[in-house]
Amino acid sequence: MKMILAVVQADDASKVTQALIEAGHRVTRIATQGAWLRRENATLLLGVNDEQVDDVLRILKQTARRRTSYISLPREVPGALNAQVIDVEVGGATVFVLNVERFEQI
């Protein structure tokens, strides 16, 4: 048995969750926020049998897409009026697959 924790962008969370449910997986969605970009995310929790891990990873790869985002960074020079804009690749999924010693559904 495995516990899968998948962090996806909020923009993709509904599509990812729907695809997982349609494939027969139970999923819990928690609203989270990234620390660096301070953007809304969703953390998905799934308890699955070992043989289901590859299916979940496949669905995540198909539905959680990467995109380029632009953020403003303050200039390092004090008193500068313009912020530096950089492009950052965001999205996809950050996935943790953990061993579960015991699982009970009450």
PDB file of N, CA and C in Angstrom:
ATOM      1  N   MET A   1       0.843  -1.165   0.000  1.00  0.00           N
ATOM      2  CA  MET A   1       0.000   0.000   0.000  1.00  0.00           C
ATOM      3  C   MET A   1       0.888   1.227   0.000  1.00  0.00           C
ATOM      4  N   LYS A   2       0.470   2.254  -0.726  1.00  0.00           N
ATOM      5  CA  LYS A   2       1.233   3.492  -0.838  1.00  0.00           C
ATOM      6  C   LYS A   2       0.331   4.697  -0.561  1.00  0.00           C
ATOM      7  N   MET A   3       0.937   5.753  -0.057  1.00  0.00           N
ATOM      8  CA  MET A   3       0.288   7.055   0.074  1.00  0.00           C
ATOM      9  C   MET A   3       0.977   7.953  -0.934  1.00  0.00           C
ATOM     10  N   ILE A   4       0.200   8.530  -1.840  1.00  0.00           N
ATOM     11  CA  ILE A   4       0.742   9.450  -2.827  1.00  0.00           C
ATOM     12  C   ILE A   4       0.325  10.863  -2.443  1.00  0.00           C
ATOM     13  N   LEU A   5       1.309  11.744  -2.300  1.00  0.00           N
ATOM     14  CA  LEU A   5       1.083  13.170  -2.076  1.00  0.00           C
ATOM     15  C   LEU A   5       1.519  13.867  -3.348  1.00  0.00           C
ATOM     16  N   ALA A   6       0.607  14.548  -4.002  1.00  0.00           N
ATOM     17  CA  ALA A   6       0.918  15.235  -5.249  1.00  0.00           C
ATOM     18  C   ALA A   6       0.555  16.701  -5.111  1.00  0.00           C
ATOM     19  N   VAL A   7       1.523  17.572  -5.312  1.00  0.00           N
ATOM     20  CA  VAL A   7       1.286  19.015  -5.263  1.00  0.00           C
ATOM     21  C   VAL A   7       1.166  19.497  -6.711  1.00  0.00           C
ATOM     22  N   VAL A   8       0.004  20.068  -7.052  1.00  0.00           N
ATOM     23  CA  VAL A   8      -0.253  20.563  -8.403  1.00  0.00           C
ATOM     24  C   VAL A   8      -0.721  22.008  -8.325  1.00  0.00           C
ATOM     25  N   GLN A   9      -0.618  22.727  -9.431  1.00  0.00           N
ATOM     26  CA  GLN A   9      -1.116  24.094  -9.455  1.00  0.00           C
ATOM     27  C   GLN A   9      -2.633  24.091  -9.328  1.00  0.00           C
ATOM     28  N   ALA A  10      -3.160  25.109  -8.675  1.00  0.00           N
ATOM     29  CA  ALA A  10      -4.604  25.224  -8.493  1.00  0.00           C
ATOM     30  C   ALA A  10      -5.326  25.227  -9.838  1.00  0.00           C
ATOM     31  N   ASP A  11      -4.695  25.804 -10.869  1.00  0.00           N
ATOM     32  CA  ASP A  11      -5.303  25.846 -12.208  1.00  0.00           C
ATOM     33  C   ASP A  11      -5.561  24.451 -12.766  1.00  0.00           C
ATOM     34  N   ASP A  12      -4.754  23.481 -12.375  1.00  0.00           N
ATOM     35  CA  ASP A  12      -4.876  22.117 -12.888  1.00  0.00           C
ATOM     36  C   ASP A  12      -5.618  21.179 -11.949  1.00  0.00           C
ATOM     37  N   ALA A  13      -5.849  21.599 -10.722  1.00  0.00           N
ATOM     38  CA  ALA A  13      -6.336  20.691  -9.683  1.00  0.00           C
ATOM     39  C   ALA A  13      -7.675  20.041 -10.018  1.00  0.00           C
ATOM     40  N   SER A  14      -8.623  20.787 -10.546  1.00  0.00           N
ATOM     41  CA  SER A  14      -9.932  20.204 -10.864  1.00  0.00           C
ATOM     42  C   SER A  14      -9.815  19.155 -11.959  1.00  0.00           C
ATOM     43  N   LYS A  15      -9.037  19.467 -12.993  1.00  0.00           N
ATOM     44  CA  LYS A  15      -8.861  18.525 -14.101  1.00  0.00           C
ATOM     45  C   LYS A  15      -8.145  17.254 -13.628  1.00  0.00           C
ATOM     46  N   VAL A  16      -7.124  17.416 -12.796  1.00  0.00           N
ATOM     47  CA  VAL A  16      -6.378  16.269 -12.272  1.00  0.00           C
ATOM     48  C   VAL A  16      -7.277  15.420 -11.388  1.00  0.00           C
ATOM     49  N   THR A  17      -8.001  16.071 -10.471  1.00  0.00           N
ATOM     50  CA  THR A  17      -8.890  15.351  -9.560  1.00  0.00           C
ATOM     51  C   THR A  17      -9.962  14.585 -10.319  1.00  0.00           C
ATOM     52  N   GLN A  18     -10.565  15.225 -11.321  1.00  0.00           N
ATOM     53  CA  GLN A  18     -11.612  14.571 -12.113  1.00  0.00           C
ATOM     54  C   GLN A  18     -11.062  13.345 -12.846  1.00  0.00           C
ATOM     55  N   ALA A  19      -9.876  13.461 -13.419  1.00  0.00           N
ATOM     56  CA  ALA A  19      -9.273  12.331 -14.137  1.00  0.00           C
ATOM     57  C   ALA A  19      -8.965  11.179 -13.184  1.00  0.00           C
ATOM     58  N   LEU A  20      -8.502  11.495 -11.987  1.00  0.00           N
ATOM     59  CA  LEU A  20      -8.218  10.440 -11.005  1.00  0.00           C
ATOM     60  C   LEU A  20      -9.495   9.733 -10.573  1.00  0.00           C
ATOM     61  N   ILE A  21     -10.566  10.508 -10.325  1.00  0.00           N
ATOM     62  CA  ILE A  21     -11.842   9.912  -9.915  1.00  0.00           C
ATOM     63  C   ILE A  21     -12.414   9.043 -11.037  1.00  0.00           C
ATOM     64  N   GLU A  22     -12.349   9.540 -12.284  1.00  0.00           N
ATOM     65  CA  GLU A  22     -12.855   8.757 -13.417  1.00  0.00           C
ATOM     66  C   GLU A  22     -12.098   7.447 -13.592  1.00  0.00           C
ATOM     67  N   ALA A  23     -10.834   7.420 -13.169  1.00  0.00           N
ATOM     68  CA  ALA A  23     -10.034   6.190 -13.259  1.00  0.00           C
ATOM     69  C   ALA A  23     -10.261   5.280 -12.057  1.00  0.00           C
ATOM     70  N   GLY A  24     -11.143   5.700 -11.144  1.00  0.00           N
ATOM     71  CA  GLY A  24     -11.495   4.851 -10.012  1.00  0.00           C
ATOM     72  C   GLY A  24     -10.701   5.092  -8.745  1.00  0.00           C
ATOM     73  N   HIS A  25      -9.931   6.156  -8.685  1.00  0.00           N
ATOM     74  CA  HIS A  25      -9.133   6.460  -7.499  1.00  0.00           C
ATOM     75  C   HIS A  25      -9.898   7.396  -6.578  1.00  0.00           C
ATOM     76  N   ARG A  26      -9.697   7.226  -5.294  1.00  0.00           N
ATOM     77  CA  ARG A  26     -10.250   8.147  -4.305  1.00  0.00           C
ATOM     78  C   ARG A  26      -9.174   9.178  -4.009  1.00  0.00           C
ATOM     79  N   VAL A  27      -9.570  10.420  -3.946  1.00  0.00           N
ATOM     80  CA  VAL A  27      -8.583  11.486  -3.758  1.00  0.00           C
ATOM     81  C   VAL A  27      -9.131  12.542  -2.811  1.00  0.00           C
ATOM     82  N   THR A  28      -8.269  13.053  -1.954  1.00  0.00           N
ATOM     83  CA  THR A  28      -8.599  14.160  -1.075  1.00  0.00           C
ATOM     84  C   THR A  28      -7.771  15.359  -1.517  1.00  0.00           C
ATOM     85  N   ARG A  29      -8.431  16.499  -1.655  1.00  0.00           N
ATOM     86  CA  ARG A  29      -7.773  17.724  -2.124  1.00  0.00           C
ATOM     87  C   ARG A  29      -7.682  18.723  -0.982  1.00  0.00           C
ATOM     88  N   ILE A  30      -6.478  19.247  -0.769  1.00  0.00           N
ATOM     89  CA  ILE A  30      -6.237  20.251   0.265  1.00  0.00           C
ATOM     90  C   ILE A  30      -5.669  21.494  -0.410  1.00  0.00           C
ATOM     91  N   ALA A  31      -6.239  22.651  -0.123  1.00  0.00           N
ATOM     92  CA  ALA A  31      -5.726  23.904  -0.672  1.00  0.00           C
ATOM     93  C   ALA A  31      -4.421  24.254   0.042  1.00  0.00           C
ATOM     94  N   THR A  32      -3.360  24.478  -0.738  1.00  0.00           N
ATOM     95  CA  THR A  32      -2.053  24.825  -0.188  1.00  0.00           C
ATOM     96  C   THR A  32      -1.480  26.006  -0.972  1.00  0.00           C
ATOM     97  N   GLN A  33      -0.350  26.494  -0.511  1.00  0.00           N
ATOM     98  CA  GLN A  33       0.289  27.628  -1.187  1.00  0.00           C
ATOM     99  C   GLN A  33       1.790  27.402  -1.191  1.00  0.00           C
ATOM    100  N   GLY A  34       2.407  27.650  -2.352  1.00  0.00           N
ATOM    101  CA  GLY A  34       3.856  27.537  -2.454  1.00  0.00           C
ATOM    102  C   GLY A  34       4.538  28.680  -1.724  1.00  0.00           C
ATOM    103  N   ALA A  35       5.704  28.424  -1.172  1.00  0.00           N
ATOM    104  CA  ALA A  35       6.403  29.442  -0.386  1.00  0.00           C
ATOM    105  C   ALA A  35       7.144  30.452  -1.256  1.00  0.00           C
ATOM    106  N   TRP A  36       7.780  29.996  -2.333  1.00  0.00           N
ATOM    107  CA  TRP A  36       8.613  30.906  -3.109  1.00  0.00           C
ATOM    108  C   TRP A  36       7.789  31.840  -3.987  1.00  0.00           C
ATOM    109  N   LEU A  37       6.889  31.291  -4.794  1.00  0.00           N
ATOM    110  CA  LEU A  37       6.079  32.129  -5.677  1.00  0.00           C
ATOM    111  C   LEU A  37       4.804  32.625  -5.007  1.00  0.00           C
ATOM    112  N   ARG A  38       4.469  32.041  -3.865  1.00  0.00           N
ATOM    113  CA  ARG A  38       3.252  32.401  -3.132  1.00  0.00           C
ATOM    114  C   ARG A  38       2.002  32.251  -3.999  1.00  0.00           C
ATOM    115  N   ARG A  39       1.983  31.186  -4.770  1.00  0.00           N
ATOM    116  CA  ARG A  39       0.841  30.892  -5.633  1.00  0.00           C
ATOM    117  C   ARG A  39       0.026  29.766  -5.017  1.00  0.00           C
ATOM    118  N   GLU A  40      -1.263  29.780  -5.328  1.00  0.00           N
ATOM    119  CA  GLU A  40      -2.150  28.751  -4.808  1.00  0.00           C
ATOM    120  C   GLU A  40      -1.858  27.419  -5.483  1.00  0.00           C
ATOM    121  N   ASN A  41      -1.792  26.374  -4.679  1.00  0.00           N
ATOM    122  CA  ASN A  41      -1.605  25.006  -5.140  1.00  0.00           C
ATOM    123  C   ASN A  41      -2.728  24.150  -4.572  1.00  0.00           C
ATOM    124  N   ALA A  42      -2.712  22.909  -4.958  1.00  0.00           N
ATOM    125  CA  ALA A  42      -3.560  21.911  -4.316  1.00  0.00           C
ATOM    126  C   ALA A  42      -2.672  20.715  -4.016  1.00  0.00           C
ATOM    127  N   THR A  43      -2.800  20.188  -2.822  1.00  0.00           N
ATOM    128  CA  THR A  43      -2.097  18.960  -2.469  1.00  0.00           C
ATOM    129  C   THR A  43      -3.129  17.846  -2.485  1.00  0.00           C
ATOM    130  N   LEU A  44      -2.862  16.835  -3.293  1.00  0.00           N
ATOM    131  CA  LEU A  44      -3.774  15.704  -3.440  1.00  0.00           C
ATOM    132  C   LEU A  44      -3.225  14.522  -2.656  1.00  0.00           C
ATOM    133  N   LEU A  45      -4.096  13.873  -1.895  1.00  0.00           N
ATOM    134  CA  LEU A  45      -3.725  12.703  -1.106  1.00  0.00           C
ATOM    135  C   LEU A  45      -4.465  11.498  -1.643  1.00  0.00           C
ATOM    136  N   LEU A  46      -3.718  10.440  -1.937  1.00  0.00           N
ATOM    137  CA  LEU A  46      -4.331   9.210  -2.443  1.00  0.00           C
ATOM    138  C   LEU A  46      -3.721   8.016  -1.734  1.00  0.00           C
ATOM    139  N   GLY A  47      -4.553   7.108  -1.279  1.00  0.00           N
ATOM    140  CA  GLY A  47      -4.095   5.829  -0.769  1.00  0.00           C
ATOM    141  C   GLY A  47      -4.363   4.795  -1.848  1.00  0.00           C
ATOM    142  N   VAL A  48      -3.309   4.128  -2.334  1.00  0.00           N
ATOM    143  CA  VAL A  48      -3.473   3.187  -3.449  1.00  0.00           C
ATOM    144  C   VAL A  48      -2.690   1.904  -3.180  1.00  0.00           C
ATOM    145  N   ASN A  49      -3.109   0.836  -3.851  1.00  0.00           N
ATOM    146  CA  ASN A  49      -2.336  -0.395  -3.833  1.00  0.00           C
ATOM    147  C   ASN A  49      -1.068  -0.194  -4.648  1.00  0.00           C
ATOM    148  N   ASP A  50      -0.051  -0.962  -4.360  1.00  0.00           N
ATOM    149  CA  ASP A  50       1.245  -0.814  -5.032  1.00  0.00           C
ATOM    150  C   ASP A  50       1.115  -0.822  -6.552  1.00  0.00           C
ATOM    151  N   GLU A  51       0.257  -1.691  -7.077  1.00  0.00           N
ATOM    152  CA  GLU A  51       0.133  -1.815  -8.534  1.00  0.00           C
ATOM    153  C   GLU A  51      -0.609  -0.633  -9.175  1.00  0.00           C
ATOM    154  N   GLN A  52      -1.196   0.254  -8.386  1.00  0.00           N
ATOM    155  CA  GLN A  52      -1.918   1.410  -8.912  1.00  0.00           C
ATOM    156  C   GLN A  52      -1.050   2.667  -9.019  1.00  0.00           C
ATOM    157  N   VAL A  53       0.146   2.639  -8.462  1.00  0.00           N
ATOM    158  CA  VAL A  53       1.019   3.815  -8.444  1.00  0.00           C
ATOM    159  C   VAL A  53       1.319   4.305  -9.859  1.00  0.00           C
ATOM    160  N   ASP A  54       1.669   3.403 -10.763  1.00  0.00           N
ATOM    161  CA  ASP A  54       2.003   3.803 -12.131  1.00  0.00           C
ATOM    162  C   ASP A  54       0.818   4.456 -12.837  1.00  0.00           C
ATOM    163  N   ASP A  55      -0.386   3.975 -12.578  1.00  0.00           N
ATOM    164  CA  ASP A  55      -1.580   4.571 -13.187  1.00  0.00           C
ATOM    165  C   ASP A  55      -1.778   6.005 -12.692  1.00  0.00           C
ATOM    166  N   VAL A  56      -1.613   6.220 -11.393  1.00  0.00           N
ATOM    167  CA  VAL A  56      -1.756   7.563 -10.836  1.00  0.00           C
ATOM    168  C   VAL A  56      -0.693   8.492 -11.417  1.00  0.00           C
ATOM    169  N   LEU A  57       0.542   8.035 -11.503  1.00  0.00           N
ATOM    170  CA  LEU A  57       1.618   8.859 -12.065  1.00  0.00           C
ATOM    171  C   LEU A  57       1.347   9.201 -13.532  1.00  0.00           C
ATOM    172  N   ARG A  58       0.814   8.253 -14.272  1.00  0.00           N
ATOM    173  CA  ARG A  58       0.472   8.496 -15.679  1.00  0.00           C
ATOM    174  C   ARG A  58      -0.589   9.595 -15.793  1.00  0.00           C
ATOM    175  N   ILE A  59      -1.616   9.517 -14.960  1.00  0.00           N
ATOM    176  CA  ILE A  59      -2.683  10.523 -14.974  1.00  0.00           C
ATOM    177  C   ILE A  59      -2.129  11.896 -14.603  1.00  0.00           C
ATOM    178  N   LEU A  60      -1.260  11.954 -13.606  1.00  0.00           N
ATOM    179  CA  LEU A  60      -0.658  13.222 -13.208  1.00  0.00           C
ATOM    180  C   LEU A  60       0.162  13.823 -14.354  1.00  0.00           C
ATOM    181  N   LYS A  61       0.930  12.992 -15.045  1.00  0.00           N
ATOM    182  CA  LYS A  61       1.734  13.474 -16.174  1.00  0.00           C
ATOM    183  C   LYS A  61       0.860  14.011 -17.299  1.00  0.00           C
ATOM    184  N   GLN A  62      -0.288  13.399 -17.504  1.00  0.00           N
ATOM    185  CA  GLN A  62      -1.176  13.811 -18.592  1.00  0.00           C
ATOM    186  C   GLN A  62      -1.976  15.069 -18.269  1.00  0.00           C
ATOM    187  N   THR A  63      -2.255  15.310 -17.002  1.00  0.00           N
ATOM    188  CA  THR A  63      -3.195  16.382 -16.655  1.00  0.00           C
ATOM    189  C   THR A  63      -2.586  17.582 -15.934  1.00  0.00           C
ATOM    190  N   ALA A  64      -1.453  17.423 -15.302  1.00  0.00           N
ATOM    191  CA  ALA A  64      -0.807  18.541 -14.603  1.00  0.00           C
ATOM    192  C   ALA A  64       0.270  19.098 -15.522  1.00  0.00           C
ATOM    193  N   ARG A  65      -0.035  20.208 -16.189  1.00  0.00           N
ATOM    194  CA  ARG A  65       0.886  20.686 -17.225  1.00  0.00           C
ATOM    195  C   ARG A  65       1.841  21.758 -16.707  1.00  0.00           C
ATOM    196  N   ARG A  66       2.982  21.834 -17.353  1.00  0.00           N
ATOM    197  CA  ARG A  66       3.969  22.868 -17.047  1.00  0.00           C
ATOM    198  C   ARG A  66       3.681  24.087 -17.897  1.00  0.00           C
ATOM    199  N   ARG A  67       3.978  25.253 -17.364  1.00  0.00           N
ATOM    200  CA  ARG A  67       3.780  26.507 -18.088  1.00  0.00           C
ATOM    201  C   ARG A  67       4.821  27.512 -17.610  1.00  0.00           C
ATOM    202  N   THR A  68       5.009  28.562 -18.397  1.00  0.00           N
ATOM    203  CA  THR A  68       5.924  29.627 -18.010  1.00  0.00           C
ATOM    204  C   THR A  68       5.131  30.748 -17.374  1.00  0.00           C
ATOM    205  N   SER A  69       5.629  31.231 -16.257  1.00  0.00           N
ATOM    206  CA  SER A  69       5.008  32.336 -15.552  1.00  0.00           C
ATOM    207  C   SER A  69       6.053  33.438 -15.409  1.00  0.00           C
ATOM    208  N   TYR A  70       5.597  34.660 -15.317  1.00  0.00           N
ATOM    209  CA  TYR A  70       6.497  35.797 -15.178  1.00  0.00           C
ATOM    210  C   TYR A  70       6.277  36.435 -13.822  1.00  0.00           C
ATOM    211  N   ILE A  71       7.374  36.663 -13.101  1.00  0.00           N
ATOM    212  CA  ILE A  71       7.280  37.280 -11.784  1.00  0.00           C
ATOM    213  C   ILE A  71       8.217  38.482 -11.723  1.00  0.00           C
ATOM    214  N   SER A  72       7.882  39.410 -10.869  1.00  0.00           N
ATOM    215  CA  SER A  72       8.700  40.608 -10.682  1.00  0.00           C
ATOM    216  C   SER A  72       9.552  40.447  -9.435  1.00  0.00           C
ATOM    217  N   LEU A  73      10.820  40.727  -9.595  1.00  0.00           N
ATOM    218  CA  LEU A  73      11.740  40.732  -8.468  1.00  0.00           C
ATOM    219  C   LEU A  73      12.213  42.162  -8.242  1.00  0.00           C
ATOM    220  N   PRO A  74      12.280  42.594  -7.001  1.00  0.00           N
ATOM    221  CA  PRO A  74      12.780  43.948  -6.763  1.00  0.00           C
ATOM    222  C   PRO A  74      14.240  44.055  -7.185  1.00  0.00           C
ATOM    223  N   ARG A  75      14.601  45.203  -7.725  1.00  0.00           N
ATOM    224  CA  ARG A  75      16.001  45.439  -8.092  1.00  0.00           C
ATOM    225  C   ARG A  75      16.858  45.435  -6.834  1.00  0.00           C
ATOM    226  N   GLU A  76      18.082  45.060  -6.989  1.00  0.00           N
ATOM    227  CA  GLU A  76      18.994  45.013  -5.848  1.00  0.00           C
ATOM    228  C   GLU A  76      19.473  46.411  -5.447  1.00  0.00           C
ATOM    229  N   VAL A  77      19.305  47.381  -6.343  1.00  0.00           N
ATOM    230  CA  VAL A  77      19.765  48.740  -6.064  1.00  0.00           C
ATOM    231  C   VAL A  77      18.699  49.467  -5.240  1.00  0.00           C
ATOM    232  N   PRO A  78      19.052  49.974  -4.070  1.00  0.00           N
ATOM    233  CA  PRO A  78      18.068  50.722  -3.277  1.00  0.00           C
ATOM    234  C   PRO A  78      17.576  51.953  -4.038  1.00  0.00           C
ATOM    235  N   GLY A  79      16.293  52.209  -3.971  1.00  0.00           N
ATOM    236  CA  GLY A  79      15.714  53.361  -4.635  1.00  0.00           C
ATOM    237  C   GLY A  79      15.346  53.124  -6.091  1.00  0.00           C
ATOM    238  N   ALA A  80      15.620  51.942  -6.630  1.00  0.00           N
ATOM    239  CA  ALA A  80      15.277  51.656  -8.022  1.00  0.00           C
ATOM    240  C   ALA A  80      13.765  51.542  -8.153  1.00  0.00           C
ATOM    241  N   LEU A  81      13.214  52.128  -9.203  1.00  0.00           N
ATOM    242  CA  LEU A  81      11.767  52.124  -9.399  1.00  0.00           C
ATOM    243  C   LEU A  81      11.281  50.918 -10.175  1.00  0.00           C
ATOM    244  N   ASN A  82      12.118  50.340 -10.999  1.00  0.00           N
ATOM    245  CA  ASN A  82      11.703  49.228 -11.853  1.00  0.00           C
ATOM    246  C   ASN A  82      12.049  47.896 -11.206  1.00  0.00           C
ATOM    247  N   ALA A  83      11.167  46.979 -11.334  1.00  0.00           N
ATOM    248  CA  ALA A  83      11.428  45.630 -10.856  1.00  0.00           C
ATOM    249  C   ALA A  83      11.931  44.789 -12.019  1.00  0.00           C
ATOM    250  N   GLN A  84      12.735  43.833 -11.726  1.00  0.00           N
ATOM    251  CA  GLN A  84      13.232  42.918 -12.742  1.00  0.00           C
ATOM    252  C   GLN A  84      12.192  41.819 -12.952  1.00  0.00           C
ATOM    253  N   VAL A  85      11.832  41.562 -14.193  1.00  0.00           N
ATOM    254  CA  VAL A  85      10.865  40.515 -14.511  1.00  0.00           C
ATOM    255  C   VAL A  85      11.627  39.299 -15.015  1.00  0.00           C
ATOM    256  N   ILE A  86      11.337  38.146 -14.415  1.00  0.00           N
ATOM    257  CA  ILE A  86      11.973  36.905 -14.859  1.00  0.00           C
ATOM    258  C   ILE A  86      10.889  35.892 -15.186  1.00  0.00           C
ATOM    259  N   ASP A  87      11.230  34.957 -16.065  1.00  0.00           N
ATOM    260  CA  ASP A  87      10.284  33.886 -16.365  1.00  0.00           C
ATOM    261  C   ASP A  87      10.695  32.643 -15.589  1.00  0.00           C
ATOM    262  N   VAL A  88       9.683  31.969 -15.068  1.00  0.00           N
ATOM    263  CA  VAL A  88       9.873  30.796 -14.227  1.00  0.00           C
ATOM    264  C   VAL A  88       8.966  29.694 -14.741  1.00  0.00           C
ATOM    265  N   GLU A  89       9.491  28.483 -14.839  1.00  0.00           N
ATOM    266  CA  GLU A  89       8.650  27.355 -15.219  1.00  0.00           C
ATOM    267  C   GLU A  89       7.927  26.852 -13.982  1.00  0.00           C
ATOM    268  N   VAL A  90       6.597  26.792 -14.069  1.00  0.00           N
ATOM    269  CA  VAL A  90       5.764  26.342 -12.955  1.00  0.00           C
ATOM    270  C   VAL A  90       4.852  25.222 -13.449  1.00  0.00           C
ATOM    271  N   GLY A  91       4.225  24.578 -12.531  1.00  0.00           N
ATOM    272  CA  GLY A  91       3.247  23.562 -12.898  1.00  0.00           C
ATOM    273  C   GLY A  91       3.816  22.170 -12.873  1.00  0.00           C
ATOM    274  N   GLY A  92       3.118  21.293 -13.556  1.00  0.00           N
ATOM    275  CA  GLY A  92       3.458  19.883 -13.439  1.00  0.00           C
ATOM    276  C   GLY A  92       2.998  19.404 -12.077  1.00  0.00           C
ATOM    277  N   ALA A  93       3.680  18.451 -11.550  1.00  0.00           N
ATOM    278  CA  ALA A  93       3.333  17.937 -10.226  1.00  0.00           C
ATOM    279  C   ALA A  93       4.601  17.568  -9.480  1.00  0.00           C
ATOM    280  N   THR A  94       4.594  17.831  -8.191  1.00  0.00           N
ATOM    281  CA  THR A  94       5.638  17.336  -7.310  1.00  0.00           C
ATOM    282  C   THR A  94       5.004  16.198  -6.535  1.00  0.00           C
ATOM    283  N   VAL A  95       5.574  15.006  -6.668  1.00  0.00           N
ATOM    284  CA  VAL A  95       4.912  13.800  -6.164  1.00  0.00           C
ATOM    285  C   VAL A  95       5.809  13.073  -5.162  1.00  0.00           C
ATOM    286  N   PHE A  96       5.204  12.674  -4.056  1.00  0.00           N
ATOM    287  CA  PHE A  96       5.864  11.848  -3.054  1.00  0.00           C
ATOM    288  C   PHE A  96       5.086  10.539  -2.961  1.00  0.00           C
ATOM    289  N   VAL A  97       5.776   9.425  -3.044  1.00  0.00           N
ATOM    290  CA  VAL A  97       5.149   8.114  -2.894  1.00  0.00           C
ATOM    291  C   VAL A  97       5.732   7.498  -1.628  1.00  0.00           C
ATOM    292  N   LEU A  98       4.855   7.281  -0.644  1.00  0.00           N
ATOM    293  CA  LEU A  98       5.288   6.811   0.671  1.00  0.00           C
ATOM    294  C   LEU A  98       4.720   5.424   0.961  1.00  0.00           C
ATOM    295  N   ASN A  99       5.506   4.603   1.629  1.00  0.00           N
ATOM    296  CA  ASN A  99       5.012   3.306   2.066  1.00  0.00           C
ATOM    297  C   ASN A  99       4.016   3.498   3.204  1.00  0.00           C
ATOM    298  N   VAL A 100       2.946   2.716   3.190  1.00  0.00           N
ATOM    299  CA  VAL A 100       1.933   2.762   4.235  1.00  0.00           C
ATOM    300  C   VAL A 100       1.952   1.423   4.958  1.00  0.00           C
ATOM    301  N   GLU A 101       2.179   1.480   6.247  1.00  0.00           N
ATOM    302  CA  GLU A 101       2.228   0.258   7.041  1.00  0.00           C
ATOM    303  C   GLU A 101       0.828  -0.289   7.321  1.00  0.00           C
ATOM    304  N   ARG A 102      -0.119   0.620   7.503  1.00  0.00           N
ATOM    305  CA  ARG A 102      -1.491   0.198   7.825  1.00  0.00           C
ATOM    306  C   ARG A 102      -2.474   1.195   7.266  1.00  0.00           C
ATOM    307  N   PHE A 103      -3.576   0.704   6.735  1.00  0.00           N
ATOM    308  CA  PHE A 103      -4.625   1.549   6.175  1.00  0.00           C
ATOM    309  C   PHE A 103      -5.974   1.047   6.653  1.00  0.00           C
ATOM    310  N   GLU A 104      -6.787   1.934   7.195  1.00  0.00           N
ATOM    311  CA  GLU A 104      -8.134   1.574   7.627  1.00  0.00           C
ATOM    312  C   GLU A 104      -9.096   2.638   7.123  1.00  0.00           C
ATOM    313  N   GLN A 105     -10.215   2.192   6.641  1.00  0.00           N
ATOM    314  CA  GLN A 105     -11.269   3.108   6.221  1.00  0.00           C
ATOM    315  C   GLN A 105     -12.429   2.931   7.182  1.00  0.00           C
ATOM    316  N   ILE A 106     -12.714   3.963   7.952  1.00  0.00           N
ATOM    317  CA  ILE A 106     -13.713   3.853   9.025  1.00  0.00           C
ATOM    318  C   ILE A 106     -14.929   4.670   8.675  1.00  0.00           C
TER     319      ILE A 106
END
